[in-house]
Tab-separated table of C-alpha atoms and ligand atoms in Angstrom:
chain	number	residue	atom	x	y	z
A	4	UNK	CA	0.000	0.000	0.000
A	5	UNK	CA	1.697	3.484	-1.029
A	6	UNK	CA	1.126	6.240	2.351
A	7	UNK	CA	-0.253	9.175	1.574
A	8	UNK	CA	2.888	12.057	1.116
A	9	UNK	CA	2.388	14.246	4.482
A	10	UNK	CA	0.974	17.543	4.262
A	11	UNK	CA	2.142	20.334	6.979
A	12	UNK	CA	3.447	23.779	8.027
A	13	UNK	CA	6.540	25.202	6.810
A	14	UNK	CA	9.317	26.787	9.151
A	15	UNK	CA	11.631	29.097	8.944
A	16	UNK	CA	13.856	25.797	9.178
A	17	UNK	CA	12.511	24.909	5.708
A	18	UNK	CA	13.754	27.923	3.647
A	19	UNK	CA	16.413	25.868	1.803
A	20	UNK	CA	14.583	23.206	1.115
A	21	UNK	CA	12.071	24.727	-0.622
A	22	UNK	CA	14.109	26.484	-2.489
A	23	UNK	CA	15.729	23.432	-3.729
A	24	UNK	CA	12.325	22.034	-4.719
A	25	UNK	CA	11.964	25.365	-6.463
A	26	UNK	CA	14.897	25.220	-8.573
A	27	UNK	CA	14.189	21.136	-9.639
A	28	UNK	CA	10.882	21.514	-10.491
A	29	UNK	CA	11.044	24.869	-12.538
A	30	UNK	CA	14.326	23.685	-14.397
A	31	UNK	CA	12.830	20.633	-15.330
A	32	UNK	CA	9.575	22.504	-16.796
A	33	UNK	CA	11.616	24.604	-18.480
A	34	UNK	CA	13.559	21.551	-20.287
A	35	UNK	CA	10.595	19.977	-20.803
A	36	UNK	CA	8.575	23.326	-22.235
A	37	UNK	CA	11.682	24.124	-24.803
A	38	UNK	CA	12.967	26.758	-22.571
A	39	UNK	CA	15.358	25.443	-20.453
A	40	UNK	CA	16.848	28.110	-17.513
A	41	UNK	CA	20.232	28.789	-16.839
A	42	UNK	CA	21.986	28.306	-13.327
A	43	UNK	CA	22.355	26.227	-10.544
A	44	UNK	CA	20.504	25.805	-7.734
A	45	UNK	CA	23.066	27.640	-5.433
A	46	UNK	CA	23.588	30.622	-8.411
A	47	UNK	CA	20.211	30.669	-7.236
A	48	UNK	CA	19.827	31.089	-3.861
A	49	UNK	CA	23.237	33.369	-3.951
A	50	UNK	CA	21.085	35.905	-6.151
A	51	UNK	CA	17.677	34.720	-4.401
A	52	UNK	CA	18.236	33.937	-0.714
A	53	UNK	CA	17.112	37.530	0.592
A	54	UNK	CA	13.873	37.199	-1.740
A	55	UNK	CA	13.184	33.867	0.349
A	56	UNK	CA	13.585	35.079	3.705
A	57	UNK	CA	11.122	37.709	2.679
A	58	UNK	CA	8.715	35.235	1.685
A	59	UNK	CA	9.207	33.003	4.483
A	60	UNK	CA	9.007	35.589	6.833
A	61	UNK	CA	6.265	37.514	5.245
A	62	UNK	CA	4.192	34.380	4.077
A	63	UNK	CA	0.057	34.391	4.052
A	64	UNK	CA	0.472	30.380	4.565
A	65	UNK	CA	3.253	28.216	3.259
A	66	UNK	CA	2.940	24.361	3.765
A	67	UNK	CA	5.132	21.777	2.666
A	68	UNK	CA	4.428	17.769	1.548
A	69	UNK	CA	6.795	14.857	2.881
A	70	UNK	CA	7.463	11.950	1.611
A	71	UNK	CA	5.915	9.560	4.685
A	72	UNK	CA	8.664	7.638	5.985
A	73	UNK	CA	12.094	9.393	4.556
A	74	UNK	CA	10.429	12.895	5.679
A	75	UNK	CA	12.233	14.632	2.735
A	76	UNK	CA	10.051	17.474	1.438
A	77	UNK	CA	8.656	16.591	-2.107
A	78	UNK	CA	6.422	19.901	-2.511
A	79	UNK	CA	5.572	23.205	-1.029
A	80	UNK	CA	3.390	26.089	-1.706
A	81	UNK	CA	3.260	29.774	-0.409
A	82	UNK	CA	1.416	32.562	-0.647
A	83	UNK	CA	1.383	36.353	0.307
A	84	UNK	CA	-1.515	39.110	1.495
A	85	UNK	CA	-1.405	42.712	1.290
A	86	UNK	CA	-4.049	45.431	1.194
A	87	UNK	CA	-6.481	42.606	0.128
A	88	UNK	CA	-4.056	41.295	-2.604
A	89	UNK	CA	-3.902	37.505	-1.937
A	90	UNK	CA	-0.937	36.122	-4.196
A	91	UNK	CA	-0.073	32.670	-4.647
A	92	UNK	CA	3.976	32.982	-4.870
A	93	UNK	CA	5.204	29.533	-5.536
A	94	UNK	CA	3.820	26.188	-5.559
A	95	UNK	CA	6.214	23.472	-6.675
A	96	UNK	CA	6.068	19.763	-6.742
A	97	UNK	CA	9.449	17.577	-7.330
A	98	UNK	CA	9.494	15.866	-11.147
A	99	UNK	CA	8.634	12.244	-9.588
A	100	UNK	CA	6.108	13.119	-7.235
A	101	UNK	CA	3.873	15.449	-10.055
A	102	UNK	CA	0.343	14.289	-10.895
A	103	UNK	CA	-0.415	12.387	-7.467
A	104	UNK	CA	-2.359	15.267	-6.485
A	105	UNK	CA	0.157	16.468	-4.046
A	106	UNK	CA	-0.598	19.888	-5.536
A	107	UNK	CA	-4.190	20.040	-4.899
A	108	UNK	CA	-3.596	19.426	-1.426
A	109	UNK	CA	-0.942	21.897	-1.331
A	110	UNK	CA	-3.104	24.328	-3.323
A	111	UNK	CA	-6.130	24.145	-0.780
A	112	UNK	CA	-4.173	24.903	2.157
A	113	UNK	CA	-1.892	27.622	0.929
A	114	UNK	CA	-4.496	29.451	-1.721
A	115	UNK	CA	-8.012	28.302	0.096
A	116	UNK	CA	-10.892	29.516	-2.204
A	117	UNK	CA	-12.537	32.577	-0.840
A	118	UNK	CA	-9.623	34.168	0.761
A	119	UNK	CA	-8.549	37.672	-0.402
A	120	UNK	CA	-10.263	40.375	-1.920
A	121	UNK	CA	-8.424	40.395	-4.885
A	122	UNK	CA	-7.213	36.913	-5.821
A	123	UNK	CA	-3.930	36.625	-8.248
A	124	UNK	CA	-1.196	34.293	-9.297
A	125	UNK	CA	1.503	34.930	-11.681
A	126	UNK	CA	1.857	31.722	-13.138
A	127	UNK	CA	3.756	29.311	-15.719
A	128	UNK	CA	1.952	27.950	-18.300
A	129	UNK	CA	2.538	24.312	-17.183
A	130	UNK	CA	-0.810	22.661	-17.619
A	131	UNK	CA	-1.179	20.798	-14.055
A	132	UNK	CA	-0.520	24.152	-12.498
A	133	UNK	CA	-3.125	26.134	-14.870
A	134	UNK	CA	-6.038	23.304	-13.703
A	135	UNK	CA	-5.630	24.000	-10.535
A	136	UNK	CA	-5.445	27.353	-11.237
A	137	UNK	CA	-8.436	27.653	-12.706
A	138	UNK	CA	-10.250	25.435	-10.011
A	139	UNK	CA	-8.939	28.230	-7.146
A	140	UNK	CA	-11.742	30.589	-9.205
A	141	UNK	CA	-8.662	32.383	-11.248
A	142	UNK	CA	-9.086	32.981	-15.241
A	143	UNK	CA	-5.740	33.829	-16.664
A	144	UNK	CA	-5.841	37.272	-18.126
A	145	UNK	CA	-3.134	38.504	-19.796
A	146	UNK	CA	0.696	37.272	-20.599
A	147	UNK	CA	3.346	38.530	-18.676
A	148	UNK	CA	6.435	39.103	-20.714
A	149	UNK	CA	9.908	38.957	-19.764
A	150	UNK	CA	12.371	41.797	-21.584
A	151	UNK	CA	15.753	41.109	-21.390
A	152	UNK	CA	18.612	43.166	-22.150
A	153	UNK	CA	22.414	44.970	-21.466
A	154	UNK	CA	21.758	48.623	-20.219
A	155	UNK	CA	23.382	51.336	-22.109
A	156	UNK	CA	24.033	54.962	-20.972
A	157	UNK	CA	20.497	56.508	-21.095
A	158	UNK	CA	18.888	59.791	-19.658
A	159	UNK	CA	15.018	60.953	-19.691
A	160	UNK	CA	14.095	64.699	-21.175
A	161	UNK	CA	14.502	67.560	-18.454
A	162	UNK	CA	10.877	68.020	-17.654
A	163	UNK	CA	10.625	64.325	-15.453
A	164	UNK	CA	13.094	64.822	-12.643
A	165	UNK	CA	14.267	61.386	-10.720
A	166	UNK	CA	14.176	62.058	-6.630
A	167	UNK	CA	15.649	59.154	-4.691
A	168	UNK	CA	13.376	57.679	-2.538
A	169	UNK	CA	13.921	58.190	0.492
A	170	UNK	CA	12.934	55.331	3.660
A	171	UNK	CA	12.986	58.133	6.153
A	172	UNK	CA	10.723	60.183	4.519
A	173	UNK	CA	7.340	59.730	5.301
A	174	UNK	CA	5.760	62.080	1.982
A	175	UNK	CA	8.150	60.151	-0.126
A	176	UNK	CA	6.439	56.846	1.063
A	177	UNK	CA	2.866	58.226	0.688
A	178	UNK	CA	3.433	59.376	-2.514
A	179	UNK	CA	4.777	56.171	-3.895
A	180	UNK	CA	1.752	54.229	-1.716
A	181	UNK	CA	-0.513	56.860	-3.041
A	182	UNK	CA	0.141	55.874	-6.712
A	183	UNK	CA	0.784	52.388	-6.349
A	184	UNK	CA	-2.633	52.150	-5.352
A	185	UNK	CA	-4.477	54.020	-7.967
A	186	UNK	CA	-2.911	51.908	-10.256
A	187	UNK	CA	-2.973	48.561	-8.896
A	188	UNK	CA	-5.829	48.731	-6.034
A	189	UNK	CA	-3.359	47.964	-3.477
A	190	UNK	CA	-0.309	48.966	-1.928
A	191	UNK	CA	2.730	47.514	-0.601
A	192	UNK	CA	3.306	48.154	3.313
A	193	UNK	CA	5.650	50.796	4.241
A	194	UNK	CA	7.681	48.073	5.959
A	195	UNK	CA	7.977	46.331	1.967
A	196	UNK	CA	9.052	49.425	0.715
A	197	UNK	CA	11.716	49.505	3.285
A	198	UNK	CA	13.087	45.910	2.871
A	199	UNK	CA	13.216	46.803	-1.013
A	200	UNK	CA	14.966	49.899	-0.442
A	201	UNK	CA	17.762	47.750	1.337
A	202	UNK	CA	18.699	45.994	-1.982
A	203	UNK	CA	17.320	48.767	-4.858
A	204	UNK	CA	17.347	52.198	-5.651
A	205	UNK	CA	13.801	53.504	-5.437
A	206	UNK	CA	13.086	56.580	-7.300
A	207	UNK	CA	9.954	58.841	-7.040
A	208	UNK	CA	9.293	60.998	-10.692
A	209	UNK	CA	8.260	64.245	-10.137
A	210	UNK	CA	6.751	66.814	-12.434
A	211	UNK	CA	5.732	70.761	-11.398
A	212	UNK	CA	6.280	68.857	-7.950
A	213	UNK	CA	3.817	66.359	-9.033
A	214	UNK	CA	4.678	62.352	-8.043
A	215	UNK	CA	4.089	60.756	-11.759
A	216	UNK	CA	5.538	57.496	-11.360
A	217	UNK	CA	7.953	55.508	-9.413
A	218	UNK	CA	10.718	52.715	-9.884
A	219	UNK	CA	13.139	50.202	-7.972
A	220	UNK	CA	16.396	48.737	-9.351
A	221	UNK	CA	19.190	47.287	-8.487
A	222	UNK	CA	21.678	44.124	-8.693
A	223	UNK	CA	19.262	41.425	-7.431
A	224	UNK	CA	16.320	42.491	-9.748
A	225	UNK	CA	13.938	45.631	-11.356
A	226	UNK	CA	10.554	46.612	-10.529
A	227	UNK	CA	8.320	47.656	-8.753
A	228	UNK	CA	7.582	50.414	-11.682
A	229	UNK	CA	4.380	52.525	-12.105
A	230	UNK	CA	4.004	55.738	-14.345
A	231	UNK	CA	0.081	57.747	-13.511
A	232	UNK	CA	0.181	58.123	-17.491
A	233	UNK	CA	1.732	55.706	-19.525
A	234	UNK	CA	3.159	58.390	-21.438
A	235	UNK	CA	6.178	58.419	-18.772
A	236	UNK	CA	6.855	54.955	-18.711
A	237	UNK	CA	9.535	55.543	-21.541
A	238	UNK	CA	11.280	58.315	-19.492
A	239	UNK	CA	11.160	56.483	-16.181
A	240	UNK	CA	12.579	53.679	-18.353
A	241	UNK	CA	15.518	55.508	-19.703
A	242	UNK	CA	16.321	56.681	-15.860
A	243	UNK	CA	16.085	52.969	-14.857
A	244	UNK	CA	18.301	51.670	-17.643
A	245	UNK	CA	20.841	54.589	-17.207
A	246	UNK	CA	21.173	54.149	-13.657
A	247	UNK	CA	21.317	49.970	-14.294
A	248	UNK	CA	24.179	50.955	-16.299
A	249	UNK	CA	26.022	53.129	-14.251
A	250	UNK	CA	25.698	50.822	-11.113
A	251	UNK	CA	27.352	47.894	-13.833
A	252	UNK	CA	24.317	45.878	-13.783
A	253	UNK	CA	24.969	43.899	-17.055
A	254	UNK	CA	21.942	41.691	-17.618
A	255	UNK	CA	18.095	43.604	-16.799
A	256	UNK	CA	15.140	41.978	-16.829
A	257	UNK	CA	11.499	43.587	-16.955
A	258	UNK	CA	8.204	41.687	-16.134
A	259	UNK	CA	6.176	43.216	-18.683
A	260	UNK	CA	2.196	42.946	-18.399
A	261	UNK	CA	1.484	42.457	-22.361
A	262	UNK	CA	-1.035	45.366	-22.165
A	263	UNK	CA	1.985	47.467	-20.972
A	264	UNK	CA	2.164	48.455	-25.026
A	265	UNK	CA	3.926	51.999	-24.108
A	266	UNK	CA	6.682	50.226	-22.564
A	267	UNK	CA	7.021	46.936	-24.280
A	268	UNK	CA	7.474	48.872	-27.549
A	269	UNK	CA	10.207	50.955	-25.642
A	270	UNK	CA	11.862	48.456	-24.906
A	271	UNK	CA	12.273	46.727	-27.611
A	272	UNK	CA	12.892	49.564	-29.572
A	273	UNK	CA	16.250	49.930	-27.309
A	274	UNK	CA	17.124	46.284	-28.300
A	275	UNK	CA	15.658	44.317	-25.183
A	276	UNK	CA	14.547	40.995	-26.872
A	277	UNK	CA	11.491	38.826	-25.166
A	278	UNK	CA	12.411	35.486	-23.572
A	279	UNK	CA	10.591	32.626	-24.842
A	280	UNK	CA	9.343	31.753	-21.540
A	281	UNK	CA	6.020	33.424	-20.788
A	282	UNK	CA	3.874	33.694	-17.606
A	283	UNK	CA	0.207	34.677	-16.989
A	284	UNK	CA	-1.271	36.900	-14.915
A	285	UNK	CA	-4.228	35.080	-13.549
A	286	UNK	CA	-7.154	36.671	-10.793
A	287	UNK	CA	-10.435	36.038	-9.870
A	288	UNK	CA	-11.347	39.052	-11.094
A	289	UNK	CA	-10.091	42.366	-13.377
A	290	UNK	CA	-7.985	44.509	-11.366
A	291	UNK	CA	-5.594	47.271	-12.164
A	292	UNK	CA	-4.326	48.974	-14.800
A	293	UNK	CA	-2.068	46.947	-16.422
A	294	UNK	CA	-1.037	49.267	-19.273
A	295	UNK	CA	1.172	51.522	-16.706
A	296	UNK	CA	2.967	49.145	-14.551
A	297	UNK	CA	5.940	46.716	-14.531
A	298	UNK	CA	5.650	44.468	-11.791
A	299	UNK	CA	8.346	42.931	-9.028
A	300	UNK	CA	11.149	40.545	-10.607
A	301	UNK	CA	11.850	38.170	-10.097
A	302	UNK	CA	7.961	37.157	-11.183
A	303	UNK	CA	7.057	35.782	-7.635
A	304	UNK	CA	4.509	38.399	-6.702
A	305	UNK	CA	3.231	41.553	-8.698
B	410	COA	C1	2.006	22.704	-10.849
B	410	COA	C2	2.315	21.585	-9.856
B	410	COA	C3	2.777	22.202	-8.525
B	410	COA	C4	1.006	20.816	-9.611
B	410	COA	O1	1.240	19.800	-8.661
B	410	COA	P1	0.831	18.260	-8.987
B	410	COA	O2	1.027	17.502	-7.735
B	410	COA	O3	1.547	17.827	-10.216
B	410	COA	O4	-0.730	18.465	-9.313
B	410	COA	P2	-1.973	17.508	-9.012
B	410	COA	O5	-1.579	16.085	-9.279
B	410	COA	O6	-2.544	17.811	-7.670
B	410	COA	O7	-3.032	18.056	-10.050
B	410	COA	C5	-2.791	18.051	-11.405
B	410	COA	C6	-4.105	18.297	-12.096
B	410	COA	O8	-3.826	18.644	-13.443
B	410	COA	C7	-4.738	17.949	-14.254
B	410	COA	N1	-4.165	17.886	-15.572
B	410	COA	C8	-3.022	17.276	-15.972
B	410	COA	N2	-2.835	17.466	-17.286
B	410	COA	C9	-3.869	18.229	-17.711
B	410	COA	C10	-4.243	18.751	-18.962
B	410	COA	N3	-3.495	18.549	-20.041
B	410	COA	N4	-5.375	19.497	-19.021
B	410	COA	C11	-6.125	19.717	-17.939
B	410	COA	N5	-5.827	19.247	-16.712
B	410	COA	C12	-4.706	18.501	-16.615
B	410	COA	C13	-4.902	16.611	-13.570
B	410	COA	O9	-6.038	15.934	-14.023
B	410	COA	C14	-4.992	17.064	-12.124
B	410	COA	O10	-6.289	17.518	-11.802
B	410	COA	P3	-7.357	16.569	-11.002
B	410	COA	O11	-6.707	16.202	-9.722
B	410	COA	O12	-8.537	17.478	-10.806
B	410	COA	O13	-7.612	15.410	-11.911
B	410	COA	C15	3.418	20.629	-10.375
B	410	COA	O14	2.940	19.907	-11.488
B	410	COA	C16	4.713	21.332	-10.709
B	410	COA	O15	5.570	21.492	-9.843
B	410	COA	N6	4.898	21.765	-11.980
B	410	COA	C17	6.164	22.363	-12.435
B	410	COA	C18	6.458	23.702	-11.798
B	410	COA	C19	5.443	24.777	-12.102
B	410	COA	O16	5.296	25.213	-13.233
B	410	COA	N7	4.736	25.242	-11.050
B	410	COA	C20	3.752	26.290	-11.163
B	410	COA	C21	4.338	27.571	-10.679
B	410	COA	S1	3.256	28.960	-10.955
């Protein structure tokens, strides 16, 4: 008789592990989907570890499946709430244990079905995923590209001035709240802004003293971005990729919402080519407005 795989809380013990699972069940998608990743799992966690304590820390519910006698985690999912966003962030399954339902009974636990006001997954297209998907009450909406490039020396026109944001400064924080939220119909904590700020530039665009828009970047990945009117998204992007450059960032990478046409177009228009692999946004319902916004990378939450 084969024992049911166990099914129970993560710890803060467990942050490894599940990154492990991560990295073997994504890589071996990606070979299997045509668009196989680079790096190991410990380039990984070198460029990802501070992204996982964040989760683990900052986690809605994460829950992990054993094997029943060896105890060796097989699967784990996680997921994250703010401001009535309810995110599922990862939810991974090791290659031999897929299609035994381990994910359904990671899915109901980490992603239960009426939780959130605003339900929403950024998710791979792998089809066991998308079921499940689809049975948490989420319709996949729109792709989310990924733009790749090598920043070049790049400056915006002189009427959209970059102001560094500043973690002490409580105005600079509502502003960037304040527009985050008419775009999006949520907003990141002041305490997420803060962690963010410990790893990326944040800037705050300002216009006849107006906040228009607002960015992140640095070594360890782009985004947050967000421009009022899309018609500064290719300004804030020049700032972004100048800055990139200057700090000797040599690879970017911006999660695009397709209806982001303004700075998809941009973009590729200053040679940043698509990768092959695409995501979805998914949600239980419409939200936001994609066409102005660039969301977190790596593409674990918006
Ligand atoms: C996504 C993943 C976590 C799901 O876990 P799992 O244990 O394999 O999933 P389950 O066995 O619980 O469920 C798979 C479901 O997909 C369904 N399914 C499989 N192929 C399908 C297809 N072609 N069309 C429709 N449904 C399909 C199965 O019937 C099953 O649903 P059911 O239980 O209602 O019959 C796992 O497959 C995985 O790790 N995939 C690779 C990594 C990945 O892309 N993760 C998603 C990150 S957003």
């Amino acid at each position: 008789m084969t024992r049911e795989p166990a099914i129970r809380r993560a710890t803060t013990e467990d942050v490894e592990v599940c990154h492990d699972v991560m990295w073997r069940s994504v890589t071996d998608f990606g070979r299997r989907n045509g668009t196989p990743l680079e790096g190991t799992a410990s380039d990984w966690w070198a460029s990802g570890e501070r992204l996982q304590r964040f989760l683990a820390t900052h986690a809605a519910e994460w829950w992990v499946a054993e094997e029943p006698d060896a105890g060796t985690i097989i699967g784990y999912g996680r997921s994250i709430e703010r401001g009535g966003l309810f995110e599922l962030t990862e939810f991974f399954v090791l290659p031999k244990s897929q299609s035994r339902g381990i994910g359904k009974a990671l899915i109901e636990r980490v992603f239960p079905v009426g939780r959130g006001d605003i339900r929403s997954i950024i998710a791979t297209t792998d089809v066991r995923g998308l079921s499940r998907y689809y049975a948490a009450g989420t319709v996949a909406r729109f792709p989310m590209l990924t733009l790749t490039g090598t920043p070049a020396d790049a400056r915006p026109g002189d009427d959209l001035k970059a102001r560094r944001l500043s973690a002490d400064s409580e105005a600079d924080l509502d502003a960037q709240r304040e527009i985050e939220r008419s775009i999006l119909d949520f907003a990141r904590e002041d305490s997420e802004i803060r962690w963010l700020l410990e790893d990326r530039e944040g800037y705050l665009y300002v216009r006849d003293d107006m906040a228009v828009g607002f960015a992140f970047v640095g070594q360890h990945g782009v985004g947050p971005i967000a421009a009022v009117d899309p018609v500064d998204l290719p300004g804030i992007l020049l700032h972004v990729e100048g800055r990139a450059c200057e700090l000797g960032i040599e690879r970017l990478e911006f999660q695009l919402p397709a209806p982001n046409e303004v700075a998809t177009r941009h973009l590729l228009g200053r040679g940043f080519r698509l990768d092959p692999w695409v995501n979805l946004l998914m949600s239980d319902r419409p939200f936001g407005r994609f066409d102005r916004v660039i969301g977190f990378g790596p593409p674990v939450f918006l």
